[in-house]
Coordinates of C-alpha atoms in Angstrom, one line a residue:
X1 CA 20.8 20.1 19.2
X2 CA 22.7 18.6 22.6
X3 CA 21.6 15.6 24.1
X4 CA 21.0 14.6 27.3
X5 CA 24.1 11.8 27.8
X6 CA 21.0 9.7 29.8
X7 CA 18.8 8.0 29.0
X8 CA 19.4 6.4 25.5
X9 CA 15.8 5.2 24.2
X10 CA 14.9 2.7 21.3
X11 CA 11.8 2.8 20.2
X12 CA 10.2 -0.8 18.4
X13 CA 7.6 0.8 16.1
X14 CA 7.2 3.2 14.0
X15 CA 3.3 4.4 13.9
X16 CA 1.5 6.8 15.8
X17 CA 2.8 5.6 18.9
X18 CA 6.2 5.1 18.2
X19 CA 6.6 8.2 16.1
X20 CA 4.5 10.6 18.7
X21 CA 7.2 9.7 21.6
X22 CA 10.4 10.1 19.0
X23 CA 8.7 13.7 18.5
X24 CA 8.2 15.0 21.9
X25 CA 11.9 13.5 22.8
X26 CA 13.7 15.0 20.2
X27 CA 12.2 18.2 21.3
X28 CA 13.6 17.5 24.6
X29 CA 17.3 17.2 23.6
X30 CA 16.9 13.3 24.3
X31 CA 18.4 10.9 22.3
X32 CA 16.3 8.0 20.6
X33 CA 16.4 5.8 17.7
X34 CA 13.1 4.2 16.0
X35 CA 13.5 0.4 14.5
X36 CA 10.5 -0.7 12.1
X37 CA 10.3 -3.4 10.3
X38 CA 8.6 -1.8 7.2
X39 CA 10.8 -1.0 4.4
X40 CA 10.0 2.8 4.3
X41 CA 7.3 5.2 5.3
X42 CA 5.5 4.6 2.0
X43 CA 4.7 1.1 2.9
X44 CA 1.1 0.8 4.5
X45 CA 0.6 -2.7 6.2
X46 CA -3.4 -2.6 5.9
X47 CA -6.1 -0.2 4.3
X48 CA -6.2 3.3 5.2
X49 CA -8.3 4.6 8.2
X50 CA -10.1 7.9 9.1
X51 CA -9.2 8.7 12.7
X52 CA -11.0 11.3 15.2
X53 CA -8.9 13.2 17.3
X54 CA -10.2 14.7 20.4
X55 CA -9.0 17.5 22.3
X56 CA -8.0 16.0 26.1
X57 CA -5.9 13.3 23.9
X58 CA -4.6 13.8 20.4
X59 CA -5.2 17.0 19.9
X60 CA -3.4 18.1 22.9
X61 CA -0.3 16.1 22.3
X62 CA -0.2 17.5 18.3
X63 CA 0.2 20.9 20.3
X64 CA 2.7 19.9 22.5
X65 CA 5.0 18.5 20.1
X66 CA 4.6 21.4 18.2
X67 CA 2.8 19.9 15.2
X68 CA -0.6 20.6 15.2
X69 CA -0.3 24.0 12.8
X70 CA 1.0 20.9 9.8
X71 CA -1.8 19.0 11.3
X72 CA -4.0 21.9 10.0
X73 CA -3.1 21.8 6.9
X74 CA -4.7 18.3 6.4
X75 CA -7.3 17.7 9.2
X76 CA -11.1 17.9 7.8
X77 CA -13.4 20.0 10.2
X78 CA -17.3 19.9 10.5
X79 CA -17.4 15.9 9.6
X80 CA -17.6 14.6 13.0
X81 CA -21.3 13.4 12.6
X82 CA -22.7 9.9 11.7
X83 CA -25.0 7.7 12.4
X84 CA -26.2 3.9 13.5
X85 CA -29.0 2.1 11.6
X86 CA -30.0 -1.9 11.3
X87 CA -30.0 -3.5 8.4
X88 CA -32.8 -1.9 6.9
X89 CA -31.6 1.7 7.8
X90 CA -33.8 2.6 10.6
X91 CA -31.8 5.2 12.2
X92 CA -31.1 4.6 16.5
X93 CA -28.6 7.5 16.8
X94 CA -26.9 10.3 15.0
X95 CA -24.3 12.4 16.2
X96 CA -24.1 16.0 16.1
X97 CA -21.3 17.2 13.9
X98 CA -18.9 19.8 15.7
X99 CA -19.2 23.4 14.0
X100 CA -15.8 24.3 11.6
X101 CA -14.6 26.2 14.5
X102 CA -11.1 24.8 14.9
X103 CA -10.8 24.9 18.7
X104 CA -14.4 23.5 19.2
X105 CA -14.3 20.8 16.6
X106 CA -13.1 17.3 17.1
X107 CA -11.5 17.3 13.4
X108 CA -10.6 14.1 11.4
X109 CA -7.2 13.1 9.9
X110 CA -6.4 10.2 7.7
X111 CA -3.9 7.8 9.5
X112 CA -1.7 7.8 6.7
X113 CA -1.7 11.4 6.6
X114 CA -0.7 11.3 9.8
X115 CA 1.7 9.8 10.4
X116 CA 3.4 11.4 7.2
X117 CA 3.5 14.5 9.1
X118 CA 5.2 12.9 12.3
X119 CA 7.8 11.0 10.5
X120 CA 9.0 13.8 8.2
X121 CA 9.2 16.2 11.2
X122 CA 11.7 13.7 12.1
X123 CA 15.3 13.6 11.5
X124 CA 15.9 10.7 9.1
X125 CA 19.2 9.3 10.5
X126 CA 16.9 8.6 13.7
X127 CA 15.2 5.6 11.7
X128 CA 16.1 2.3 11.2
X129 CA 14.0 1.1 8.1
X130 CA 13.7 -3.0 7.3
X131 CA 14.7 -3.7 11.0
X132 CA 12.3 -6.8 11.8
X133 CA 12.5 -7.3 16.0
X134 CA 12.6 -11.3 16.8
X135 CA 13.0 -11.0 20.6
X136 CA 14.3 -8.7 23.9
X137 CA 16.6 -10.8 25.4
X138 CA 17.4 -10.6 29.3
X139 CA 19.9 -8.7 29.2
X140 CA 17.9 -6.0 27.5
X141 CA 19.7 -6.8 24.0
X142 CA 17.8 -6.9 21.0
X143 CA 17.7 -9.6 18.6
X144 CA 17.0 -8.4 15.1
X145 CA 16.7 -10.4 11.8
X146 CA 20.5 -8.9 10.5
X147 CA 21.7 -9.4 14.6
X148 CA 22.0 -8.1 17.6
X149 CA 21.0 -4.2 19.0
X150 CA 22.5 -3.3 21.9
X151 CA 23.5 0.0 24.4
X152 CA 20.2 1.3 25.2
X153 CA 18.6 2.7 28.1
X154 CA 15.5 2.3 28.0
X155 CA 13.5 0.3 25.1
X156 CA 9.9 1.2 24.5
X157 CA 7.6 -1.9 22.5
X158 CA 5.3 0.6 19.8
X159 CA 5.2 -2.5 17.8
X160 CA 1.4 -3.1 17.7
X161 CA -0.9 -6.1 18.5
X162 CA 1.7 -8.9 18.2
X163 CA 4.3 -7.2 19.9
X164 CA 8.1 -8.6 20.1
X165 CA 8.5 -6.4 23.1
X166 CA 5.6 -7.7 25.1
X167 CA 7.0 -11.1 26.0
X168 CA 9.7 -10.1 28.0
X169 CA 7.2 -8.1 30.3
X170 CA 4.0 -10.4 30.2
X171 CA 3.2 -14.0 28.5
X172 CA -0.2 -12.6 27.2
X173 CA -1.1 -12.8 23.6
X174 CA -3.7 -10.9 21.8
X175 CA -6.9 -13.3 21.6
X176 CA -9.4 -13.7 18.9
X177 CA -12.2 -11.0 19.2
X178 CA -15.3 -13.5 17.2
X179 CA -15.1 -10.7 14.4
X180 CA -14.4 -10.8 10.9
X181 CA -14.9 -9.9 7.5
X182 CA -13.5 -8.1 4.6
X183 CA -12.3 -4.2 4.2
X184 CA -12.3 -2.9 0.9
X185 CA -12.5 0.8 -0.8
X186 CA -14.8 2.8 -3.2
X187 CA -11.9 5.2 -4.5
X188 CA -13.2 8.8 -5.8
X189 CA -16.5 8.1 -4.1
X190 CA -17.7 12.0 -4.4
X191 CA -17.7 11.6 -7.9
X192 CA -18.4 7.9 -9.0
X193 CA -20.8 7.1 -6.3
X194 CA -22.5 10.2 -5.1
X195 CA -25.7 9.2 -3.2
X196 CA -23.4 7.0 -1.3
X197 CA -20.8 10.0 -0.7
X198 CA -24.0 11.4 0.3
X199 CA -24.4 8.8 3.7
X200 CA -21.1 9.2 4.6
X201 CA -20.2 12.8 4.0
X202 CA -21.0 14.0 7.8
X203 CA -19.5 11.1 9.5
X204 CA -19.1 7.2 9.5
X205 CA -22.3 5.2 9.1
X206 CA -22.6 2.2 11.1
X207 CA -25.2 -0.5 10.8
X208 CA -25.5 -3.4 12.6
X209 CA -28.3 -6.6 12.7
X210 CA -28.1 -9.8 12.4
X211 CA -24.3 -10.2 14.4
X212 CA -23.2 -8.5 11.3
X213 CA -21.7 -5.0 10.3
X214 CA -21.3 -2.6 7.6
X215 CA -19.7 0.4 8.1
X216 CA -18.1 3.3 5.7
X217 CA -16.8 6.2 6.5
X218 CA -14.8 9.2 4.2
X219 CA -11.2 9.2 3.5
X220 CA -9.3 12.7 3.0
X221 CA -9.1 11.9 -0.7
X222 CA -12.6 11.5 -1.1
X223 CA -12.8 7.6 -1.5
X224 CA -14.7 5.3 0.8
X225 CA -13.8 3.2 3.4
X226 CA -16.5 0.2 3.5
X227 CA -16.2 -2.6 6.3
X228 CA -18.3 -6.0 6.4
X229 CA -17.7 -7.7 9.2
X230 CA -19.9 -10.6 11.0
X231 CA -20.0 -13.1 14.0
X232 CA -17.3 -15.9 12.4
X233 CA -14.7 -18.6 13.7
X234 CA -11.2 -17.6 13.6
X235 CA -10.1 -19.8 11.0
X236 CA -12.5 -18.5 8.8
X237 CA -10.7 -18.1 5.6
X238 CA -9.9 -21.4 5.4
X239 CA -13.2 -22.6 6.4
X240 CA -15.3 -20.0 4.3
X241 CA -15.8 -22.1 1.4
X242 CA -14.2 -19.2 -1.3
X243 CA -11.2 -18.0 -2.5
X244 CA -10.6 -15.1 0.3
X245 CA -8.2 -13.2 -2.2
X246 CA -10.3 -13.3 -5.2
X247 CA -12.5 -9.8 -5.4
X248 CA -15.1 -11.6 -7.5
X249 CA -15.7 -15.0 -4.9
X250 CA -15.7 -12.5 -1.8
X251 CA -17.8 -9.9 -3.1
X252 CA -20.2 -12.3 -4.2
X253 CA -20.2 -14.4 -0.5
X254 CA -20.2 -11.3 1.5
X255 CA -23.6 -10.1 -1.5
X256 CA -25.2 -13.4 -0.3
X257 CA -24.3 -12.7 3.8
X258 CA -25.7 -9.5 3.5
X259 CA -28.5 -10.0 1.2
X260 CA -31.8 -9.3 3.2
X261 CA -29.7 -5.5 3.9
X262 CA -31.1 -2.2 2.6
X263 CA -29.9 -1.7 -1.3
X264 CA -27.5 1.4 -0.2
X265 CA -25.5 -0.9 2.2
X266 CA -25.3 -3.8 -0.3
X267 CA -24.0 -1.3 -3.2
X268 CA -21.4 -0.7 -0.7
X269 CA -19.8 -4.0 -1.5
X270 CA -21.0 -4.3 -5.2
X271 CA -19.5 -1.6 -6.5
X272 CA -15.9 -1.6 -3.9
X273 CA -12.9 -1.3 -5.7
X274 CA -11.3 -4.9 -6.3
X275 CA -8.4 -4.2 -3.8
X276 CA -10.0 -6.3 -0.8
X277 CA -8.3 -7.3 2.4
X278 CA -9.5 -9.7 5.5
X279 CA -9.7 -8.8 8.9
X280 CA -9.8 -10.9 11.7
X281 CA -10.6 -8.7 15.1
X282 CA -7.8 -9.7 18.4
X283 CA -7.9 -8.2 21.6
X284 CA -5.8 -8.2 24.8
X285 CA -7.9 -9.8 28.4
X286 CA -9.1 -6.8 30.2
X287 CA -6.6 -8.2 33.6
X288 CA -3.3 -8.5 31.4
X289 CA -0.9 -5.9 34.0
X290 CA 2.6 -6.7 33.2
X291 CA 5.4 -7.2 35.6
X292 CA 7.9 -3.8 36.1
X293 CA 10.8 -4.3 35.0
X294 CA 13.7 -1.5 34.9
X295 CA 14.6 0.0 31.0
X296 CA 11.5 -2.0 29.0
X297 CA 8.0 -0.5 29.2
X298 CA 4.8 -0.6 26.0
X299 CA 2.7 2.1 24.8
X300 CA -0.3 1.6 22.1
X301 CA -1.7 -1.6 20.8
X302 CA 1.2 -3.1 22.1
X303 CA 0.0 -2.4 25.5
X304 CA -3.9 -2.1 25.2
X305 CA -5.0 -4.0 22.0
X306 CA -8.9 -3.4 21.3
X307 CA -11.2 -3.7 18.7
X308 CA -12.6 -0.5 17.0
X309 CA -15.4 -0.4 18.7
X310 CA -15.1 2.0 22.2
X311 CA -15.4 5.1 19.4
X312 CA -14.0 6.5 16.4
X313 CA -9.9 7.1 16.9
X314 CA -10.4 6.1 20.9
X315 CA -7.3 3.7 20.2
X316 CA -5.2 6.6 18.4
X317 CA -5.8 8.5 20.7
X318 CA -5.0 6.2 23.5
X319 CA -1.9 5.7 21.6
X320 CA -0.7 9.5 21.7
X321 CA -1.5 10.2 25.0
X322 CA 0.7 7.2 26.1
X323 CA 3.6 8.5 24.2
X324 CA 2.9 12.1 25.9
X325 CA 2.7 10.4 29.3
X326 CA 6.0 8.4 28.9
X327 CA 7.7 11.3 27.9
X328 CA 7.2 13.4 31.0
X329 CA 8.5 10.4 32.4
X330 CA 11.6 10.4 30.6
X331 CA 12.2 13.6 30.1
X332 CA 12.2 13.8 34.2
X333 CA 14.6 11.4 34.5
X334 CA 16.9 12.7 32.1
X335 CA 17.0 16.2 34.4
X336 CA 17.7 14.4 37.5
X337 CA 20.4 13.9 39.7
X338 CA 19.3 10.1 40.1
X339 CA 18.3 9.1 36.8
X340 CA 18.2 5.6 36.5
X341 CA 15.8 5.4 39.9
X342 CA 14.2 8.2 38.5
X343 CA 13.3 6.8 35.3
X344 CA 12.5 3.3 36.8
X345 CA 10.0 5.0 39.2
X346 CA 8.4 6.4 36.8
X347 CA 8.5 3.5 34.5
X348 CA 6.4 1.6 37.3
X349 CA 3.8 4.6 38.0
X350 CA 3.3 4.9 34.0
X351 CA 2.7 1.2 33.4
X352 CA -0.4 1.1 36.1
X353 CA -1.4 4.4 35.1
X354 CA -1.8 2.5 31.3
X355 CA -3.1 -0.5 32.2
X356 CA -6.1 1.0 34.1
X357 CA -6.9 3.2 31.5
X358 CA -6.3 0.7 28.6
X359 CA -8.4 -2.0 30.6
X360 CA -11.0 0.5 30.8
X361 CA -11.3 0.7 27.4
X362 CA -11.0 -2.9 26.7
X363 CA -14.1 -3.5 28.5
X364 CA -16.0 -0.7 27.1
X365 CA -15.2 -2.4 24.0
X366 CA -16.2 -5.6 24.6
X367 CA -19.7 -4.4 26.2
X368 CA -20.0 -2.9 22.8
X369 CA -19.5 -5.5 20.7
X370 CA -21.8 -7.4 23.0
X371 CA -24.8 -5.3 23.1
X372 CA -24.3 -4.7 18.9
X373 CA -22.6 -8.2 17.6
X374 CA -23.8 -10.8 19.7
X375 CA -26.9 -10.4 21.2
X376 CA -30.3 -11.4 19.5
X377 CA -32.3 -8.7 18.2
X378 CA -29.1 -5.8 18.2
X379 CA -29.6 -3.1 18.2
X380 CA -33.2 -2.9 19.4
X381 CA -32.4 -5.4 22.5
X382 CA -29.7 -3.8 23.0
X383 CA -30.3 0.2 22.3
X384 CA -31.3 1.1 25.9
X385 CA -27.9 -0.1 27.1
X386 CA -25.3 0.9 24.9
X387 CA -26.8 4.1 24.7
X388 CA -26.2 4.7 28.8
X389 CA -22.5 4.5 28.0
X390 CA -22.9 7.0 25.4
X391 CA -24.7 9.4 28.1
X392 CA -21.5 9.0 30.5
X393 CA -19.4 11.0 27.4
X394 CA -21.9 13.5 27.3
X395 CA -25.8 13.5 25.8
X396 CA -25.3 16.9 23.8
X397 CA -23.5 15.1 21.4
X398 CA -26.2 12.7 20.3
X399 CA -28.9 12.9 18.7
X400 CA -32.2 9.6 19.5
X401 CA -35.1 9.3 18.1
X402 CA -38.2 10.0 19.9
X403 CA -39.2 6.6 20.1
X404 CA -36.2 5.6 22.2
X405 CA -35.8 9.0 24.5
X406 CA -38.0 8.7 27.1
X407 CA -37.4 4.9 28.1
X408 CA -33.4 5.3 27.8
X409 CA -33.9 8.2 30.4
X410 CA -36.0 6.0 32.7
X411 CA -34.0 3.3 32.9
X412 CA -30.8 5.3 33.5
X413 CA -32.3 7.2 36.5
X414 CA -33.6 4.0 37.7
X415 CA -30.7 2.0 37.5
X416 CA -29.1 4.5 39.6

């Protein structure tokens, strides 16, 4: 393959983000080396996820980087349903599942999965495994745990929530969300737990009362991924009262938190494998816009950190379409007579492009959380409300009972 002599790009990260923008480069003839600070690819830093891709967003950039027929091979069709109950599983909304048809669907794809298929369609010598960033320093260097990285163009922070590359463009750190809880997994749920397969087959199931949540939703192996998450101080595995890495204690606190819940939810957490991890939910301020500055720009979490709660695989999403976005960018600049203004022109158009569209999320995520996880009553207080932004995607998709059509509809017309 021959390179384009300009620009030189490292890229912090190597996840969706990171690996997405090394894809659609290489394909480009355009130099870049990836620096993560994980060991190998088999090293996963937190439970497994089921992500959602959509077609404006992640599907469209699989296709460009010409890897969305290996993307086939493992995506799951005809599961994009679910549904949102309380606590007792009275059902407020359902989605419709797409039909199997490929182009129509919005298909699932486990993260792992993934990002399997991005990194091995990736020369290896591109990678630089066990490479733990400390800081950028201002004269664009990078100080590394082994030493100094230096010669690069451009240098692109895909390094997630607590980025390294962040500081040098902005002083603001992720904040504390008011969520947290415990993740765990039920693994061959099809066959040892089949009425709860059963719930979750179609979709994720979401329930929420109380300022708590329990969620599950179907892995690609067939194991299920359970959430419980609540209203709770941000020191609250130290404050808890149990032993936060003992399956036994925090199964049996989080029985206890949850034990006015419908039986099915509860089993959820009895019977979870003993392989249990804490979660404590950050986010980035909505008006966070960092300062341009020439060869250092952020894409994913690292620019746009949100809690899982704007939709299933919004933030993947988001994170691909920034790595697609940035790479017209560079792949411009590398064509043009004037590079460097080239690239630094662009470097300023693509950061306000992402921070409108990341604060945009930020806030639909936070009017979320609000309307499910901290106001009294959720989600029968709420319903009416949240269910307004879900009309603004596109009210074929969901499914309301009866009882809540007809005043949703008012108030939106009259709010209008």
């Amino acid at each position: 393959m021959s390179l384009f002599p300009f620009p030189r790009v490292a890229i912090v990260g190597a996840g969706l983000a990171g690996c997405t923008l090394a894809r659609l480069l290489r394909n480009a003839a355009i130099p870049v080396t990836v620096f993560e600070r994980e060991a190998s690819i088999n090293v996963l830093r937190s439970h497994d996820s089921s992500l959602e891709l959509q077609g404006p967003a992640g599907l469209r950039v699989l296709r460009e980087a010409g890897l969305y027929d290996e993307f086939l091979k493992y995506a799951r069709f005809g599961t994009g349903g679910g549904a949102m109950f309380d606590k007792n599983l009275k059902k407020y909304l359902s989605t419709n599942g797409p039909a199997a048809a490929i182009e129509g669907g919005r298909p699932k794809i486990d993260y792992s999965w993934l990002r399997q298929i991005e990194v091995y369609s990736l020369p290896p010598e591109i990678f630089r495994w066990g490479h733990r960033l400390q800081s950028i320093e201002d004269d664009l260097s990078m100080r590394f745990d082994h030493g100094l990285e230096t010669g690069y163009d451009l240098i692109v922070g895909a390094d997630g929530a607590w980025s390294k590359v962040r500081p040098i463009l902005s002083t603001v750190q992720p904040v504390y969300a008011g969520i947290g809880g415990l993740s765990l997994k039920i693994k061959n749920g099809k066959e040892l737990q089949p009425d709860l397969y059963e719930l979750v087959k179609r979709g994720p199931l979401l329930s929420y009362s109380d300022s708590k949540f329990i969620g599950a939703q179907l892995m690609g192996d067939d194991s299920l991924g359970i959430s419980a998450w609540s209203k709770r101080e941000e020191n609250w595995t130290e404050t808890c009262g149990y032993n936060v890495s003992n399956a036994k204690d925090a199964k049996g606190a989080a029985l206890k938190e949850y034990s006015d819940w419908a039986e099915p939810l509860k089993k959820m957490i009895e019977v979870a494998d003993d392989d249990i991890k804490t979660n404590s939910l950050y986010e980035l301020p909505v008006e966070h816009p960092w300062k341009s500055r020439p060869g250092v720009t952020l894409i994913g979490d690292a620019a746009h950190l949100s809690t899982p709660f704007p939709d299933e695989g919004a933030n993947a999403n988001a994170a691909m379409a920034d790595a697609l976005n940035l790479s017209y960018e560079i792949i411009a600049a590398a064509k043009a007579t004037e590079p460097f203004q080239v690239l630094n022109n662009g470097l300023d158009v693509f950061g306000k492009h992402v921070f409108e569209r990341g604060a945009e999320t930020l806030q639909k995520s936070r009017a979320n959380m609000v309307d499910l996880l901290f106001t009294p009553g959720a989600p029968a207080t709420t319903f009416n409300r949240y269910s307004k932004r879900l009309l603004v995607k596109g009210w074929k998709r969901y499914w309301v009972p009866n009882w809540l059509v007809r005043d949703t509809i008012e108030r939106k017309y009259m709010d209008k």
